[in-house]
Amino acid sequence: MSSDRTNEKTRSYGNRWTALGLFGAVAVTVFLVALDFRAMWLDPPIYPGPGVTGQARLSDYFSGIDGTAADTDVYFLEGEEAGGTALVLGGTHPNEPASSLSAITLIESAVVARGRLIVIPRAVHSGFTATDPQEGYPQVYHIETPTGVREFRYGGRGTNPIHQWPDPVIYVNGSGQQLAGPEVRNLNRSYPGDPNGYLTERLAFAIVEMIRQEGIDLSIDLHEASPEYPVINAMVAHENAVDLAVEAALLLELEGIQIGVEPSPANLRGLSHREWGDATGTKAILIESANPAQGRLRGPTTEALIVEGVDRYYIRAAELGLLYVPFGKEGSPLDERVGRHLQTVSMLLEVFSSADPDRTIAVEHLPTLGEIRQNGLGAFLAPPEK
Amino acid sequence: MTLIYQGITLIVVLLIGWHILRERRLTDQMEAALVLLPLILRLLMIK
């Protein structure tokens, strides 16, 4: 009886005026959240260091992405002496921050003495303009440098849906592999790409075209994965690069860095370590580090988790033997993950150069993991608003 | 394809707006207004 009366009262509160009031509230809310979402469309600055000798756009290699959100900056670091060419691709998955941050550190600090290094820091540029739904990711994270704090964008796993919509129910990639619909926006399932396909497939095609046109000898794709993922702290190598990866892993082990090597599965199609090698002959290697902010076992998804990498649920999971990497109280800090990536890249370049001295790629001022541990990653980044 | 989906979204937005105007229960009006938010953001290709 009392409930019926309440319903009657509630019923009587609604009318055309409340409807108009709600339309106004919706308009104000849309305006305010639009400001917040649109702020993510701006790229935090990258400051090219003394080693950068040129800059281009990826659309220079394939005009099919010109003027789209997929187009992205390409940085060249060229030595005075001729040698080989290597590609370092960061930001394939913008929710894997050590990937793009390692590429940015290369751009801002490395100098090439011989050969060429081509670096793309935001491979999926569109993915940096939105985070994934229901993940609770912060939009940005910060790194302290000696003269101020730098801000970097934390993005989603794939192309922003406003740039490629709708997703199909099942995505069949160019190699015929059937995948879940949202994977259609995942660059690392879209290789070797399609010049007439989805935006992400056109982006993949542009990257493969760049590898082909620049005659890139060694191509390295930087990634991260959750600590409970089996392929972690590892390199995944195309069969044409397995020897190189194994030798680099052995030498890294001597330097105290444990890293595994996995051969690229021949029937797992659409991924960089498979398709780059098959399509262009480049030595293709993908590197993974452990990012607890991506994992399903994580607690609160905060900026501290991204940067400091400490999570008590992962510590407990490690105690129970459920993880594929060591995970102690020190966690898996972003500095450490970037240091691992950079030292692995450095070692791969060294091993590649010693195997083929005519194609040497000699890079200087690339911080080691030890140096980053000692000084912090910020010491190797440009100061803000230089 | 994107334009078709935007068109579908526009129709749904208009229908929900019409529902809010005709509805006499305030709670239902408020629920419908909440549903409008993500639809308008996608219609305008903001999120």
GROMACS .gro file of C-alpha atoms in nm:
model
  433
    1MET     CA    1   0.000   0.000   0.000
    2SER     CA    2   0.271   0.241   0.110
    3SER     CA    3   0.486   0.136  -0.190
    4ASP     CA    4   0.199   0.209  -0.429
    5ARG     CA    5   0.163   0.556  -0.279
    6THR     CA    6   0.536   0.621  -0.326
    7ASN     CA    7   0.510   0.511  -0.687
    8GLU     CA    8   0.216   0.744  -0.739
    9LYS     CA    9   0.412   1.035  -0.590
   10THR     CA   10   0.719   0.957  -0.803
   11ARG     CA   11   0.496   0.929  -1.106
   12SER     CA   12   0.360   1.274  -1.047
   13TYR     CA   13   0.708   1.433  -1.032
   14GLY     CA   14   0.784   1.376  -1.399
   15ASN     CA   15   0.660   1.616  -1.666
   16ARG     CA   16   0.779   1.811  -1.969
   17TRP     CA   17   0.969   2.055  -1.747
   18THR     CA   18   1.169   1.780  -1.572
   19ALA     CA   19   1.237   1.633  -1.917
   20LEU     CA   20   1.376   1.966  -2.038
   21GLY     CA   21   1.580   1.998  -1.719
   22LEU     CA   22   1.729   1.652  -1.780
   23PHE     CA   23   1.811   1.743  -2.141
   24GLY     CA   24   1.999   2.044  -2.004
   25ALA     CA   25   2.184   1.824  -1.752
   26VAL     CA   26   2.276   1.578  -2.030
   27ALA     CA   27   2.406   1.865  -2.247
   28VAL     CA   28   2.621   2.006  -1.964
   29THR     CA   29   2.757   1.659  -1.877
   30VAL     CA   30   2.839   1.582  -2.240
   31PHE     CA   31   3.018   1.916  -2.270
   32LEU     CA   32   3.227   1.859  -1.957
   33VAL     CA   33   3.327   1.500  -2.032
   34ALA     CA   34   3.395   1.594  -2.395
   35LEU     CA   35   3.655   1.842  -2.270
   36ASP     CA   36   3.822   1.561  -2.074
   37PHE     CA   37   3.814   1.307  -2.357
   38ARG     CA   38   3.927   1.560  -2.618
   39ALA     CA   39   4.226   1.652  -2.399
   40MET     CA   40   4.348   1.296  -2.466
   41TRP     CA   41   4.369   1.371  -2.836
   42LEU     CA   42   4.673   1.596  -2.778
   43ASP     CA   43   5.013   1.426  -2.790
   44PRO     CA   44   5.248   1.488  -2.497
   45PRO     CA   45   5.568   1.632  -2.648
   46ILE     CA   46   5.872   1.425  -2.745
   47TYR     CA   47   6.200   1.619  -2.755
   48PRO     CA   48   6.436   1.479  -3.023
   49GLY     CA   49   6.785   1.446  -2.879
   50PRO     CA   50   7.126   1.513  -3.038
   51GLY     CA   51   7.119   1.177  -3.220
   52VAL     CA   52   6.806   1.249  -3.423
   53THR     CA   53   6.903   1.336  -3.780
   54GLY     CA   54   6.562   1.335  -3.946
   55GLN     CA   55   6.191   1.297  -3.899
   56ALA     CA   56   5.910   1.173  -4.124
   57ARG     CA   57   5.550   1.061  -4.112
   58LEU     CA   58   5.452   0.699  -4.158
   59SER     CA   59   5.213   0.810  -4.433
   60ASP     CA   60   5.522   0.900  -4.639
   61TYR     CA   61   5.549   0.524  -4.700
   62PHE     CA   62   5.180   0.461  -4.765
   63SER     CA   63   4.942   0.747  -4.838
   64GLY     CA   64   4.640   0.537  -4.735
   65ILE     CA   65   4.681   0.656  -4.375
   66ASP     CA   66   4.753   1.020  -4.459
   67GLY     CA   67   4.527   1.255  -4.264
   68THR     CA   68   4.397   0.977  -4.036
   69ALA     CA   69   4.452   0.926  -3.664
   70ALA     CA   70   4.670   0.625  -3.752
   71ASP     CA   71   4.944   0.839  -3.906
   72THR     CA   72   5.240   0.877  -3.672
   73ASP     CA   73   5.590   1.022  -3.638
   74VAL     CA   74   5.901   0.834  -3.749
   75TYR     CA   75   6.243   0.938  -3.614
   76PHE     CA   76   6.577   0.869  -3.784
   77LEU     CA   77   6.908   0.842  -3.600
   78GLU     CA   78   7.182   0.807  -3.859
   79GLY     CA   79   7.553   0.763  -3.801
   80GLU     CA   80   7.827   0.923  -4.006
   81GLU     CA   81   7.953   0.582  -4.118
   82ALA     CA   82   7.737   0.357  -4.335
   83GLY     CA   83   7.611   0.032  -4.186
   84GLY     CA   84   7.291  -0.162  -4.127
   85THR     CA   85   6.945  -0.037  -4.039
   86ALA     CA   86   6.735  -0.133  -3.738
   87LEU     CA   87   6.377  -0.046  -3.648
   88VAL     CA   88   6.253  -0.005  -3.291
   89LEU     CA   89   5.876   0.005  -3.271
   90GLY     CA   90   5.717   0.133  -2.950
   91GLY     CA   91   5.353   0.189  -2.864
   92THR     CA   92   5.195  -0.099  -3.055
   93HIS     CA   93   4.976  -0.142  -2.747
   94PRO     CA   94   4.947   0.197  -2.573
   95ASN     CA   95   4.853   0.026  -2.243
   96GLU     CA   96   5.208  -0.116  -2.232
   97PRO     CA   97   5.399   0.197  -2.127
   98ALA     CA   98   5.753   0.055  -2.118
   99SER     CA   99   5.720   0.003  -2.492
  100SER     CA  100   5.666   0.363  -2.602
  101LEU     CA  101   5.877   0.502  -2.317
  102SER     CA  102   6.178   0.294  -2.425
  103ALA     CA  103   6.138   0.427  -2.780
  104ILE     CA  104   6.109   0.785  -2.648
  105THR     CA  105   6.425   0.736  -2.437
  106LEU     CA  106   6.607   0.621  -2.751
  107ILE     CA  107   6.491   0.930  -2.941
  108GLU     CA  108   6.588   1.168  -2.663
  109SER     CA  109   6.923   1.020  -2.556
  110ALA     CA  110   7.077   0.777  -2.809
  111VAL     CA  111   7.336   0.873  -3.069
  112VAL     CA  112   7.418   0.645  -3.361
  113ALA     CA  113   7.785   0.625  -3.457
  114ARG     CA  114   7.741   0.382  -3.744
  115GLY     CA  115   7.441   0.260  -3.941
  116ARG     CA  116   7.084   0.378  -3.891
  117LEU     CA  117   6.818   0.345  -3.626
  118ILE     CA  118   6.456   0.416  -3.712
  119VAL     CA  119   6.225   0.466  -3.415
  120ILE     CA  120   5.847   0.490  -3.399
  121PRO     CA  121   5.740   0.575  -3.044
  122ARG     CA  122   5.361   0.570  -3.094
  123ALA     CA  123   5.293   0.297  -3.347
  124VAL     CA  124   4.920   0.298  -3.272
  125HIS     CA  125   4.887   0.673  -3.237
  126SER     CA  126   4.508   0.648  -3.225
  127GLY     CA  127   4.528   0.411  -2.927
  128PHE     CA  128   4.690   0.681  -2.715
  129THR     CA  129   4.373   0.893  -2.743
  130ALA     CA  130   4.152   0.664  -2.532
  131THR     CA  131   4.180   0.405  -2.258
  132ASP     CA  132   3.999   0.069  -2.265
  133PRO     CA  133   3.648   0.055  -2.116
  134GLN     CA  134   3.606  -0.105  -1.772
  135GLU     CA  135   3.979  -0.116  -1.699
  136GLY     CA  136   3.994   0.196  -1.481
  137TYR     CA  137   4.323   0.310  -1.633
  138PRO     CA  138   4.453   0.659  -1.554
  139GLN     CA  139   4.478   0.875  -1.867
  140VAL     CA  140   4.836   0.984  -1.789
  141TYR     CA  141   5.138   0.892  -1.581
  142HIS     CA  142   5.437   1.103  -1.480
  143ILE     CA  143   5.814   1.055  -1.473
  144GLU     CA  144   6.039   1.279  -1.265
  145THR     CA  145   6.341   1.425  -1.442
  146PRO     CA  146   6.614   1.624  -1.266
  147THR     CA  147   6.451   1.950  -1.376
  148GLY     CA  148   6.080   1.874  -1.367
  149VAL     CA  149   5.807   1.622  -1.422
  150ARG     CA  150   5.722   1.478  -1.766
  151GLU     CA  151   5.371   1.362  -1.850
  152PHE     CA  152   5.302   1.061  -2.073
  153ARG     CA  153   4.978   0.918  -2.204
  154TYR     CA  154   4.846   0.576  -2.100
  155GLY     CA  155   4.621   0.447  -2.376
  156GLY     CA  156   4.412   0.149  -2.476
  157ARG     CA  157   4.519  -0.177  -2.638
  158GLY     CA  158   4.414  -0.089  -2.989
  159THR     CA  159   4.292   0.176  -3.227
  160ASN     CA  160   4.041   0.413  -3.064
  161PRO     CA  161   3.689   0.294  -3.163
  162ILE     CA  162   3.597   0.646  -3.275
  163HIS     CA  163   3.859   0.607  -3.548
  164GLN     CA  164   3.751   0.257  -3.654
  165TRP     CA  165   3.391   0.158  -3.587
  166PRO     CA  166   3.209  -0.080  -3.574
  167ASP     CA  167   3.402  -0.398  -3.488
  168PRO     CA  168   3.292  -0.713  -3.672
  169VAL     CA  169   3.161  -1.006  -3.465
  170ILE     CA  170   3.452  -1.223  -3.586
  171TYR     CA  171   3.768  -1.071  -3.730
  172VAL     CA  172   3.937  -1.273  -4.003
  173ASN     CA  173   4.277  -1.116  -4.056
  174GLY     CA  174   4.470  -1.103  -4.380
  175SER     CA  175   4.630  -1.440  -4.310
  176GLY     CA  176   4.292  -1.607  -4.257
  177GLN     CA  177   4.321  -1.633  -3.877
  178GLN     CA  178   3.984  -1.603  -3.700
  179LEU     CA  179   3.989  -1.374  -3.398
  180ALA     CA  180   3.742  -1.204  -3.162
  181GLY     CA  181   3.582  -0.892  -3.313
  182PRO     CA  182   3.772  -0.626  -3.110
  183GLU     CA  183   4.104  -0.769  -3.234
  184VAL     CA  184   4.028  -0.591  -3.560
  185ARG     CA  185   4.171  -0.281  -3.385
  186ASN     CA  186   4.483  -0.465  -3.262
  187LEU     CA  187   4.785  -0.375  -3.476
  188ASN     CA  188   4.970  -0.685  -3.364
  189ARG     CA  189   4.706  -0.912  -3.516
  190SER     CA  190   4.676  -0.718  -3.841
  191TYR     CA  191   5.013  -0.773  -4.010
  192PRO     CA  192   5.113  -0.777  -4.290
  193GLY     CA  193   4.820  -0.541  -4.337
  194ASP     CA  194   4.592  -0.458  -4.623
  195PRO     CA  195   4.610  -0.135  -4.828
  196ASN     CA  196   4.231  -0.143  -4.872
  197GLY     CA  197   4.135  -0.285  -4.532
  198TYR     CA  198   4.037  -0.147  -4.192
  199LEU     CA  199   4.233   0.153  -4.064
  200THR     CA  200   4.447  -0.072  -3.840
  201GLU     CA  201   4.520  -0.303  -4.134
  202ARG     CA  202   4.626  -0.001  -4.340
  203LEU     CA  203   4.853   0.107  -4.052
  204ALA     CA  204   5.006  -0.243  -4.045
  205PHE     CA  205   5.057  -0.225  -4.422
  206ALA     CA  206   5.231   0.115  -4.385
  207ILE     CA  207   5.475  -0.028  -4.127
  208VAL     CA  208   5.555  -0.327  -4.348
  209GLU     CA  209   5.602  -0.090  -4.644
  210MET     CA  210   5.844   0.118  -4.439
  211ILE     CA  211   6.047  -0.193  -4.346
  212ARG     CA  212   6.054  -0.289  -4.713
  213GLN     CA  213   6.134   0.056  -4.855
  214GLU     CA  214   6.402   0.137  -4.595
  215GLY     CA  215   6.565  -0.208  -4.631
  216ILE     CA  216   6.555  -0.262  -4.256
  217ASP     CA  217   6.781  -0.549  -4.145
  218LEU     CA  218   6.661  -0.593  -3.787
  219SER     CA  219   6.312  -0.502  -3.661
  220ILE     CA  220   6.231  -0.496  -3.291
  221ASP     CA  221   5.874  -0.465  -3.159
  222LEU     CA  222   5.855  -0.364  -2.790
  223HIS     CA  223   5.571  -0.496  -2.574
  224GLU     CA  224   5.459  -0.572  -2.221
  225ALA     CA  225   5.233  -0.838  -2.078
  226SER     CA  226   5.075  -0.927  -1.746
  227PRO     CA  227   5.295  -1.122  -1.502
  228GLU     CA  228   5.068  -1.429  -1.523
  229TYR     CA  229   5.115  -1.451  -1.902
  230PRO     CA  230   5.351  -1.737  -1.997
  231VAL     CA  231   5.552  -1.544  -2.259
  232ILE     CA  232   5.703  -1.278  -2.035
  233ASN     CA  233   6.052  -1.131  -1.988
  234ALA     CA  234   6.115  -1.295  -2.321
  235MET     CA  235   6.198  -1.241  -2.685
  236VAL     CA  236   5.980  -1.398  -2.953
  237ALA     CA  237   6.188  -1.440  -3.266
  238HIS     CA  238   6.112  -1.524  -3.628
  239GLU     CA  239   6.312  -1.828  -3.741
  240ASN     CA  240   6.547  -1.595  -3.930
  241ALA     CA  241   6.634  -1.423  -3.598
  242VAL     CA  242   6.632  -1.710  -3.346
  243ASP     CA  243   7.013  -1.749  -3.346
  244LEU     CA  244   7.052  -1.375  -3.291
  245ALA     CA  245   6.798  -1.375  -3.005
  246VAL     CA  246   6.953  -1.682  -2.836
  247GLU     CA  247   7.303  -1.534  -2.844
  248ALA     CA  248   7.172  -1.202  -2.710
  249ALA     CA  249   6.984  -1.385  -2.433
  250LEU     CA  250   7.298  -1.575  -2.329
  251LEU     CA  251   7.502  -1.253  -2.315
  252LEU     CA  252   7.225  -1.075  -2.123
  253GLU     CA  253   7.223  -1.364  -1.876
  254LEU     CA  254   7.595  -1.301  -1.817
  255GLU     CA  255   7.503  -0.941  -1.738
  256GLY     CA  256   7.245  -1.058  -1.484
  257ILE     CA  257   6.934  -1.012  -1.698
  258GLN     CA  258   6.722  -1.324  -1.736
  259ILE     CA  259   6.531  -1.331  -2.060
  260GLY     CA  260   6.379  -1.624  -2.245
  261VAL     CA  261   6.360  -1.691  -2.619
  262GLU     CA  262   6.050  -1.829  -2.787
  263PRO     CA  263   6.036  -1.918  -3.157
  264SER     CA  264   5.757  -1.741  -3.343
  265PRO     CA  265   5.483  -2.004  -3.400
  266ALA     CA  266   5.439  -2.060  -3.773
  267ASN     CA  267   5.059  -2.090  -3.746
  268LEU     CA  268   5.000  -1.785  -3.525
  269ARG     CA  269   4.936  -1.526  -3.793
  270GLY     CA  270   4.909  -1.150  -3.797
  271LEU     CA  271   5.182  -1.082  -3.540
  272SER     CA  272   5.492  -0.873  -3.603
  273HIS     CA  273   5.746  -1.147  -3.521
  274ARG     CA  274   5.583  -1.371  -3.781
  275GLU     CA  275   5.461  -1.143  -4.060
  276TRP     CA  276   5.747  -0.888  -4.070
  277GLY     CA  277   5.994  -1.170  -4.127
  278ASP     CA  278   5.776  -1.354  -4.380
  279ALA     CA  279   5.678  -1.043  -4.576
  280THR     CA  280   6.008  -0.856  -4.588
  281GLY     CA  281   6.292  -1.087  -4.480
  282THR     CA  282   6.385  -0.853  -4.193
  283LYS     CA  283   6.505  -1.022  -3.874
  284ALA     CA  284   6.192  -0.981  -3.662
  285ILE     CA  285   6.196  -0.994  -3.283
  286LEU     CA  286   5.930  -0.901  -3.025
  287ILE     CA  287   6.031  -0.828  -2.665
  288GLU     CA  288   5.804  -0.859  -2.358
  289SER     CA  289   5.840  -0.720  -2.006
  290ALA     CA  290   5.610  -0.764  -1.704
  291ASN     CA  291   5.348  -0.492  -1.649
  292PRO     CA  292   5.124  -0.560  -1.346
  293ALA     CA  293   4.885  -0.279  -1.450
  294GLN     CA  294   4.769  -0.502  -1.736
  295GLY     CA  295   4.709  -0.813  -1.531
  296ARG     CA  296   4.379  -0.965  -1.419
  297LEU     CA  297   4.506  -1.023  -1.064
  298ARG     CA  298   4.584  -0.657  -0.995
  299GLY     CA  299   4.435  -0.446  -0.721
  300PRO     CA  300   4.356  -0.075  -0.769
  301THR     CA  301   4.466   0.048  -1.112
  302THR     CA  302   4.647   0.367  -1.020
  303GLU     CA  303   4.928   0.576  -1.162
  304ALA     CA  304   5.149   0.436  -0.883
  305LEU     CA  305   5.083   0.082  -1.009
  306ILE     CA  306   5.189   0.184  -1.360
  307VAL     CA  307   5.507   0.364  -1.248
  308GLU     CA  308   5.613   0.179  -0.932
  309GLY     CA  309   5.465  -0.156  -1.034
  310VAL     CA  310   5.396  -0.274  -0.678
  311ASP     CA  311   5.080  -0.477  -0.619
  312ARG     CA  312   5.014  -0.690  -0.310
  313TYR     CA  313   4.795  -0.936  -0.500
  314TYR     CA  314   5.079  -1.006  -0.744
  315ILE     CA  315   5.321  -1.045  -0.455
  316ARG     CA  316   5.085  -1.307  -0.309
  317ALA     CA  317   5.041  -1.474  -0.648
  318ALA     CA  318   5.421  -1.498  -0.679
  319GLU     CA  319   5.440  -1.656  -0.331
  320LEU     CA  320   5.187  -1.914  -0.450
  321GLY     CA  321   5.396  -1.983  -0.761
  322LEU     CA  322   5.130  -1.861  -1.002
  323LEU     CA  323   5.346  -1.619  -1.202
  324TYR     CA  324   5.600  -1.660  -1.480
  325VAL     CA  325   5.832  -1.387  -1.346
  326PRO     CA  326   5.976  -1.316  -1.003
  327PHE     CA  327   5.756  -1.058  -0.828
  328GLY     CA  328   5.877  -0.945  -0.486
  329LYS     CA  329   5.803  -0.646  -0.265
  330GLU     CA  330   5.995  -0.422  -0.507
  331GLY     CA  331   5.734  -0.508  -0.773
  332SER     CA  332   5.804  -0.448  -1.141
  333PRO     CA  333   5.880  -0.074  -1.172
  334LEU     CA  334   5.850   0.104  -1.506
  335ASP     CA  335   6.217   0.216  -1.482
  336GLU     CA  336   6.325  -0.147  -1.456
  337ARG     CA  337   6.106  -0.254  -1.749
  338VAL     CA  338   6.238   0.026  -1.973
  339GLY     CA  339   6.594  -0.060  -1.865
  340ARG     CA  340   6.541  -0.425  -1.960
  341HIS     CA  341   6.401  -0.326  -2.299
  342LEU     CA  342   6.686  -0.085  -2.374
  343GLN     CA  343   6.960  -0.325  -2.268
  344THR     CA  344   6.800  -0.602  -2.475
  345VAL     CA  345   6.780  -0.373  -2.780
  346SER     CA  346   7.143  -0.274  -2.724
  347MET     CA  347   7.251  -0.638  -2.699
  348LEU     CA  348   7.057  -0.738  -3.012
  349LEU     CA  349   7.227  -0.457  -3.206
  350GLU     CA  350   7.566  -0.566  -3.076
  351VAL     CA  351   7.516  -0.933  -3.165
  352PHE     CA  352   7.369  -0.842  -3.505
  353SER     CA  353   7.669  -0.617  -3.578
  354SER     CA  354   7.926  -0.877  -3.473
  355ALA     CA  355   7.760  -1.136  -3.701
  356ASP     CA  356   7.759  -0.901  -4.000
  357PRO     CA  357   8.027  -0.633  -3.953
  358ASP     CA  358   7.943  -0.465  -4.286
  359ARG     CA  359   7.593  -0.397  -4.153
  360THR     CA  360   7.707  -0.274  -3.814
  361ILE     CA  361   7.465  -0.055  -3.616
  362ALA     CA  362   7.661   0.115  -3.338
  363VAL     CA  363   7.457   0.311  -3.086
  364GLU     CA  364   7.604   0.524  -2.807
  365HIS     CA  365   7.456   0.688  -2.498
  366LEU     CA  366   7.195   0.418  -2.464
  367PRO     CA  367   7.136   0.380  -2.089
  368THR     CA  368   7.187   0.035  -1.941
  369LEU     CA  369   6.956  -0.123  -1.685
  370GLY     CA  370   7.220  -0.059  -1.417
  371GLU     CA  371   7.244   0.310  -1.504
  372ILE     CA  372   6.866   0.347  -1.498
  373ARG     CA  373   6.848   0.167  -1.162
  374GLN     CA  374   7.113   0.402  -1.026
  375ASN     CA  375   6.991   0.734  -1.167
  376GLY     CA  376   6.626   0.677  -1.250
  377LEU     CA  377   6.481   0.683  -1.599
  378GLY     CA  378   6.413   1.057  -1.576
  379ALA     CA  379   6.787   1.124  -1.589
  380PHE     CA  380   6.788   1.000  -1.951
  381LEU     CA  381   6.481   1.191  -2.067
  382ALA     CA  382   6.478   1.551  -2.186
  383PRO     CA  383   6.359   1.805  -1.931
  384PRO     CA  384   5.996   1.919  -1.972
  385GLU     CA  385   5.926   2.227  -2.190
  386LYS     CA  386   6.285   2.236  -2.313
  387MET     CA  387   2.962   0.134  -4.240
  388THR     CA  388   3.050   0.393  -3.975
  389LEU     CA  389   2.786   0.631  -4.115
  390ILE     CA  390   2.522   0.357  -4.097
  391TYR     CA  391   2.606   0.294  -3.730
  392GLN     CA  392   2.599   0.669  -3.661
  393GLY     CA  393   2.257   0.681  -3.826
  394ILE     CA  394   2.132   0.396  -3.606
  395THR     CA  395   2.269   0.575  -3.299
  396LEU     CA  396   2.094   0.898  -3.400
  397ILE     CA  397   1.760   0.716  -3.432
  398VAL     CA  398   1.805   0.558  -3.087
  399VAL     CA  399   1.898   0.897  -2.937
  400LEU     CA  400   1.585   1.056  -3.086
  401LEU     CA  401   1.362   0.773  -2.962
  402ILE     CA  402   1.504   0.797  -2.611
  403GLY     CA  403   1.461   1.176  -2.618
  404TRP     CA  404   1.099   1.130  -2.725
  405HIS     CA  405   1.053   0.876  -2.444
  406ILE     CA  406   1.189   1.123  -2.186
  407LEU     CA  407   0.942   1.388  -2.303
  408ARG     CA  408   0.643   1.152  -2.282
  409GLU     CA  409   0.741   0.966  -1.964
  410ARG     CA  410   0.570   1.077  -1.641
  411ARG     CA  411   0.784   0.881  -1.392
  412LEU     CA  412   1.081   1.093  -1.291
  413THR     CA  413   1.303   0.790  -1.217
  414ASP     CA  414   1.244   0.653  -1.567
  415GLN     CA  415   1.319   0.992  -1.717
  416MET     CA  416   1.648   1.001  -1.524
  417GLU     CA  417   1.744   0.647  -1.629
  418ALA     CA  418   1.677   0.733  -1.992
  419ALA     CA  419   1.888   1.050  -1.961
  420LEU     CA  420   2.178   0.842  -1.831
  421VAL     CA  421   2.146   0.608  -2.129
  422LEU     CA  422   2.164   0.911  -2.359
  423LEU     CA  423   2.512   1.012  -2.239
  424PRO     CA  424   2.729   0.741  -2.402
  425LEU     CA  425   2.509   0.739  -2.711
  426ILE     CA  426   2.555   1.113  -2.767
  427LEU     CA  427   2.931   1.083  -2.704
  428ARG     CA  428   2.954   0.814  -2.971
  429LEU     CA  429   2.718   1.000  -3.207
  430LEU     CA  430   2.951   1.302  -3.189
  431MET     CA  431   3.253   1.064  -3.216
  432ILE     CA  432   3.403   1.197  -2.895
  433LYS     CA  433   3.429   0.862  -2.709
   0.00000   0.00000   0.00000
